[in-house]
Short mmCIF file of C-alpha atoms in Angstrom, two decimals:
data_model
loop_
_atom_site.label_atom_id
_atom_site.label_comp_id
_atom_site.label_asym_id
_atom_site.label_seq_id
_atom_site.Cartn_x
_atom_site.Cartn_y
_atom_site.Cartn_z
CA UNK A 1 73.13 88.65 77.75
CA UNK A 2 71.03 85.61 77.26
CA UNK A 3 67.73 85.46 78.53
CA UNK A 4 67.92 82.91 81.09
CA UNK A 5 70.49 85.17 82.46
CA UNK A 6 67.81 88.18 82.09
CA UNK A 7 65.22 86.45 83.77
CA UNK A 8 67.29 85.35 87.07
CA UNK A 9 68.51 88.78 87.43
CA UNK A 10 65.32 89.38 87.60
CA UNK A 11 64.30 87.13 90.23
CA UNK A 12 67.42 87.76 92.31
CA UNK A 13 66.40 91.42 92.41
CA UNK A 14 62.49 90.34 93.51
CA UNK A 15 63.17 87.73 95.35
CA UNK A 16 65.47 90.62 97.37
CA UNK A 17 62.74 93.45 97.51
CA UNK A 18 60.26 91.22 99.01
CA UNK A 19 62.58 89.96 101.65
CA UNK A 20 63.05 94.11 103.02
CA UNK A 21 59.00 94.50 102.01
CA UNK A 22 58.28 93.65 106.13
CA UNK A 23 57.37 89.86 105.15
CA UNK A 24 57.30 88.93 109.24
CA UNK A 25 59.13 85.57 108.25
CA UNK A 26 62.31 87.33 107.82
CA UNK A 27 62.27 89.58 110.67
CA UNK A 28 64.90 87.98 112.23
CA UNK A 29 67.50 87.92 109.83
CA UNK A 30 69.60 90.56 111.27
CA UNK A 31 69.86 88.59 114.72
CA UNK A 32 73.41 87.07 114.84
CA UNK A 33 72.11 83.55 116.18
CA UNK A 34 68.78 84.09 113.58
CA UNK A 35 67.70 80.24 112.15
CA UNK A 36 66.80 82.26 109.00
CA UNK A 37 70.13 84.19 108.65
CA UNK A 38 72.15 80.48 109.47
CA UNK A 39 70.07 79.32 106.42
CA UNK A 40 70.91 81.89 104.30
CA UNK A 41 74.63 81.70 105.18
CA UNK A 42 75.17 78.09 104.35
CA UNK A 43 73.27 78.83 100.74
CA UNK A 44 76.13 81.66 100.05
CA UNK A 45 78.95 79.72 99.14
CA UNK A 46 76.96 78.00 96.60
CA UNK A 47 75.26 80.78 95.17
CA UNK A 48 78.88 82.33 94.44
CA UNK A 49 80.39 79.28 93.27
CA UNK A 50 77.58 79.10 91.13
CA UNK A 51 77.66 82.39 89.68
CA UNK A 52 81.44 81.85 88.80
CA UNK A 53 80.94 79.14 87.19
CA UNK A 54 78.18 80.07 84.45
CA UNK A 55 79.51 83.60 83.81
CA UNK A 56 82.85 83.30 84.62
CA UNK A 57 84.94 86.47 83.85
CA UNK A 58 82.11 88.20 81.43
CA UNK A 59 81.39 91.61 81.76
CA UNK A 60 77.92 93.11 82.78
CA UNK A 61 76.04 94.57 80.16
CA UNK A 62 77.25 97.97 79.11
CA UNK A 63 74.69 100.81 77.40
CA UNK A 64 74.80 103.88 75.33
CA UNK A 65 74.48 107.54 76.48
CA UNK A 66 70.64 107.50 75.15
CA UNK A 67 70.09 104.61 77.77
CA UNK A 68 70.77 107.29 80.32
CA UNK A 69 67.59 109.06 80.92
CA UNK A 70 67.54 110.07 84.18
CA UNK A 71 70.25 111.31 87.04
CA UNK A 72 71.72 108.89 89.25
CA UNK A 73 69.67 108.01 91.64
CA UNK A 74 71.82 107.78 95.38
CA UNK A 75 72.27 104.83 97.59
CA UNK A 76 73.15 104.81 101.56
CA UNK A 77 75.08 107.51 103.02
CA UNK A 78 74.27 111.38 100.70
CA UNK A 79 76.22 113.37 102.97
CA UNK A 80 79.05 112.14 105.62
CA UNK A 81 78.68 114.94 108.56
CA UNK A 82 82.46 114.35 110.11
CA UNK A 83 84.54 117.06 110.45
CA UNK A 84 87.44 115.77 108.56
CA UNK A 85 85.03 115.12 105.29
CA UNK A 86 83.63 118.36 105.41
CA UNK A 87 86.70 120.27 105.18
CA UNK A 88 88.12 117.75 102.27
CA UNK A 89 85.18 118.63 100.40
CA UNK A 90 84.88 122.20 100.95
CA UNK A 91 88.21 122.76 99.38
CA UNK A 92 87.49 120.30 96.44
CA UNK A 93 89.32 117.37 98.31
CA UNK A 94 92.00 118.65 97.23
CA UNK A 95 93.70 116.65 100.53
CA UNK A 96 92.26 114.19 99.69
CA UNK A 97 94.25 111.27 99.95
CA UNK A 98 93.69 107.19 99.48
CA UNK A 99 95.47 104.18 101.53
CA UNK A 100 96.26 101.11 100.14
CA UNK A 101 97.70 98.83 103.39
CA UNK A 102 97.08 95.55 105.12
CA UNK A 103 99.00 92.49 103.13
CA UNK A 104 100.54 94.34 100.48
CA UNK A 105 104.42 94.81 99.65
CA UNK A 106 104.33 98.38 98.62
CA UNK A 107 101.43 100.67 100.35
CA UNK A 108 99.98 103.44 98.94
CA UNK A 109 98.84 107.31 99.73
CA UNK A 110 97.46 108.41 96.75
CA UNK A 111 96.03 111.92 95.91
CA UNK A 112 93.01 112.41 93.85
CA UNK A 113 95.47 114.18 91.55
CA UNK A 114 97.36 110.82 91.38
CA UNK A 115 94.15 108.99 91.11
CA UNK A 116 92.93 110.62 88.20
CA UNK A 117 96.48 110.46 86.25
CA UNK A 118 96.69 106.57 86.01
CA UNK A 119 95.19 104.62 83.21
CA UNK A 120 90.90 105.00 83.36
CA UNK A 121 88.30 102.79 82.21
CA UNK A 122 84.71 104.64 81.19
CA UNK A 123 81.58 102.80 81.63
CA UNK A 124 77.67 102.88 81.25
CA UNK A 125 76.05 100.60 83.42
CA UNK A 126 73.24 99.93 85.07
CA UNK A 127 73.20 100.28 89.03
CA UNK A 128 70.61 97.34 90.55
CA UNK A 129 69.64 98.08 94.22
CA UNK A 130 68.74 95.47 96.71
CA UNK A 131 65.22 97.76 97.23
CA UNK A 132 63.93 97.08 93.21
CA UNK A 133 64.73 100.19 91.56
CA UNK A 134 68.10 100.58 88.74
CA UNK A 135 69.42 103.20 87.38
CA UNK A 136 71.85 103.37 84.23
CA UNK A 137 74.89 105.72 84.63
CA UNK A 138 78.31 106.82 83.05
CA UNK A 139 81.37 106.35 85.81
CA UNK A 140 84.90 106.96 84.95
CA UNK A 141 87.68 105.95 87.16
CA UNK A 142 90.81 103.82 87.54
CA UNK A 143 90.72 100.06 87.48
CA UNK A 144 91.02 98.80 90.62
CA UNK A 145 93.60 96.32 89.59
CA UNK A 146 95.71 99.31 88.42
CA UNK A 147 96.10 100.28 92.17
CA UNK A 148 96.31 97.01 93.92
CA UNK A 149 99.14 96.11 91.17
CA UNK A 150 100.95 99.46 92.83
CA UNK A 151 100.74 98.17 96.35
CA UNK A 152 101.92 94.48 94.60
CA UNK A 153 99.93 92.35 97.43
CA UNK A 154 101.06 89.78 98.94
CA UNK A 155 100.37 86.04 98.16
CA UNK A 156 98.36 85.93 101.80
CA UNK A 157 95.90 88.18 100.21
CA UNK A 158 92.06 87.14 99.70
CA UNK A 159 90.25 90.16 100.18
CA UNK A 160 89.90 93.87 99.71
CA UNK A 161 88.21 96.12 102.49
CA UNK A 162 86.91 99.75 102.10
CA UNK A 163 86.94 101.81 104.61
CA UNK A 164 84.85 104.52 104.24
CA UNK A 165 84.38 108.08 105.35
CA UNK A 166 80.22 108.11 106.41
CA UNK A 167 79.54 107.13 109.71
CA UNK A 168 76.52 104.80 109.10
CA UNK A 169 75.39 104.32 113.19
CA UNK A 170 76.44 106.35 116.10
CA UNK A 171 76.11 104.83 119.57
CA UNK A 172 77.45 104.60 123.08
CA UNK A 173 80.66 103.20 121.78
CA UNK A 174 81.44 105.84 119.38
CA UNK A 175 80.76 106.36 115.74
CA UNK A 176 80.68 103.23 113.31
CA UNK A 177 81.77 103.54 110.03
CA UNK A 178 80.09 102.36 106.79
CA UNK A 179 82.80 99.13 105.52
CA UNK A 180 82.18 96.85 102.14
CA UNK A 181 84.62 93.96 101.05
CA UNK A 182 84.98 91.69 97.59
CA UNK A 183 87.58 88.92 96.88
CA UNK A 184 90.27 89.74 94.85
CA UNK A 185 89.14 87.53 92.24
CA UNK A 186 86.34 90.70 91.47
CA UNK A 187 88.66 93.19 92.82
CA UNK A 188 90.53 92.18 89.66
CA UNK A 189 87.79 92.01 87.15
CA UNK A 190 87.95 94.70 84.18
CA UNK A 191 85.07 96.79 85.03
CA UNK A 192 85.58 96.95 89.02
CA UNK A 193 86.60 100.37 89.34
CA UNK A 194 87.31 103.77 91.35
CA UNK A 195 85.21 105.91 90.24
CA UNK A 196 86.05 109.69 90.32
CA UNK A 197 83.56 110.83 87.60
CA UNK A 198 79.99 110.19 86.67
CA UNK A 199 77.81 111.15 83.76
CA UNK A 200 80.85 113.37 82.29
CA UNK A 201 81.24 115.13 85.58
CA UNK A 202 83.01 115.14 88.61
CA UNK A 203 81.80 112.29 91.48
CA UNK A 204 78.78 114.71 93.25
CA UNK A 205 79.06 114.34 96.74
CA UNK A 206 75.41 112.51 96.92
CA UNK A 207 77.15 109.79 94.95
CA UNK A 208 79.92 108.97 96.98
CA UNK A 209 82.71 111.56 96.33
CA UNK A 210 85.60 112.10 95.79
CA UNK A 211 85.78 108.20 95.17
CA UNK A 212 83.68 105.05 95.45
CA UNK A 213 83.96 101.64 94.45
CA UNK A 214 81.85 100.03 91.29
CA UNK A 215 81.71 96.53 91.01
CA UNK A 216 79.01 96.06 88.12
CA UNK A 217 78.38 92.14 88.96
CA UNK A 218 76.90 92.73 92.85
CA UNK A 219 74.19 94.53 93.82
CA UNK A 220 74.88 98.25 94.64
CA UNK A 221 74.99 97.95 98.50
CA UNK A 222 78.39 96.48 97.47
CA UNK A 223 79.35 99.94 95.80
CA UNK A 224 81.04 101.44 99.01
CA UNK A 225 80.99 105.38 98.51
CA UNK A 226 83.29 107.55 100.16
CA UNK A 227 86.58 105.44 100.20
CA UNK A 228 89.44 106.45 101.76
CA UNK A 229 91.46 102.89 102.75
CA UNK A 230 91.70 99.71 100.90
CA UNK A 231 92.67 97.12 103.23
CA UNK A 232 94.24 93.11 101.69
CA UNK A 233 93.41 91.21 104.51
CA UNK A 234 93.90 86.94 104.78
CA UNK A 235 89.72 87.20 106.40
CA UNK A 236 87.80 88.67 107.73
CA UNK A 237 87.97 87.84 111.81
CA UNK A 238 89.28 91.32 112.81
CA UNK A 239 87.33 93.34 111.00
CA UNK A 240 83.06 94.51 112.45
CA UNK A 241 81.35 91.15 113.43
CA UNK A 242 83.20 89.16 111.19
CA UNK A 243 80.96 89.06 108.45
CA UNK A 244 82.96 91.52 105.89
CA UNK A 245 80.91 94.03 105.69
CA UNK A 246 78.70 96.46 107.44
CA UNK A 247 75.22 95.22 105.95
CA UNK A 248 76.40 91.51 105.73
CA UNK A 249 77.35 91.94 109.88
CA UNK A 250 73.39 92.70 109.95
CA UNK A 251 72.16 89.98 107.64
CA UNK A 252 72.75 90.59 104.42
CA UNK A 253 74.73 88.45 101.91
CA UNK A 254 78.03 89.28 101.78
CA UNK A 255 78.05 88.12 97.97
CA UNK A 256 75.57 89.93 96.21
CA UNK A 257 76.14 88.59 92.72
CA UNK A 258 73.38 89.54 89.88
#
């Protein structure tokens, strides 16, 4: 990676910690009719355009095994309390099972079993969290291409949701459930994957098992842990606040390209 590239990774990543550091200017971001958040919206678009444009289809950087010197640090949920988790993963999720639906032509109910028996892709890369720390990791898991390709989606298709098992807020209205989204332009791209397997062993539970999503280009509040739907869907209008996705409904970018 060149080091121009190096050095706005950099700033992306600093420029991101200091924004969730308690600076009082952006205090407001999370309101849904927030100047601040309106400003960073209209800036989105370009920043993605951008991105695509001087990288293109290039892969992140990949690393060696002596690169990883530490355990994977967790993100977000570590432990999804519902009832219908806990029993998956007391019995090894061995019940486990994965939808693909929404605007495809063939959907999908795959078993970890099935999962694990398609065509895998290993990786070392590093992890880059909105809050300034990394970590550099070994996942295994199927492209998700590979999958999508099985449910054949249709031409409609833009995006792919994941629905996930960790209830992230509970409230009045019931129990809302942690959601992440990418375009099937990265969806596609060779190192977006489901991972089952990380640092030669299977997914740990703290790191999203039995399945999460890696997409090495975004920062890792993109990496939705705990899968169990992918959803194609035309946008995203029926889907949280309309935002696609649960952080980017409370102010973050829903493109978090690095």
């Amino acid at each position: 990676m060149g080091e121009s590239m190096i050095d706005r990774r950099k700033l992306l990543l600093g420029g991101a910690a200091l924004a969730l550091s308690g600076c009082k200017i952006f205090d407001s971001a999370t309101d849904r009719d927030s100047t601040m958040r309106a400003f960073f919206a209209s800036h989105e678009r370009l920043t993605q355009a951008t991105q695509r444009r001087l990288i293109g289809d290039r892969l992140a950087p990949e690393f060696s095994e002596a690169d990883i010197r530490q355990g994977q640090r967790p993100n977000g949920s570590t432990d999804p309390s519902g009832a219908a988790y806990r029993r998956m993963a007391e019995t090894g999720f061995a019940d486990y099972r994965l939808t693909v639906s929404g605007l495809v032509e063939a959907p999908q109910n795959l078993s970890l079993a099935d999962l694990t028996a398609l065509p895998s892709r290993t990786q070392i890369t590093r992890h880059d969290c909105v809050e300034g720390w990394s970590c550099i990791a070994k996942w295994r898991g199927v492209p998700l291409g590979t999958v999508l390709q099985l449910a054949q989606p249709r031409v409609t298709a833009r995006y792919a949701v994941f629905h996930c098992f960790d209830a992230i807020e509970r409230g009045l209205s019931g129990e809302v459930f942690y959601y992440e989204s990418i375009d099937l332009i990265d969806a596609f791209h060779p190192q977006t994957i489901l991972a089952y397997a990380m640092n030669g062993q299977p997914l740990p539970v703290a790191n999203g098992a039995p399945l999460r999503l890696r997409v090495e280009r975004q920062l890792g509040y993109k990496m939705a842990k705990y899968v169990h739907t992918i959803e194609l869907v035309d946008s995203f209008s029926a889907l949280g606040r309309g935002r696609g996705s649960y952080w980017a409904d409370r102010g973050y970018e829903w493109y978090a390209g690095i």
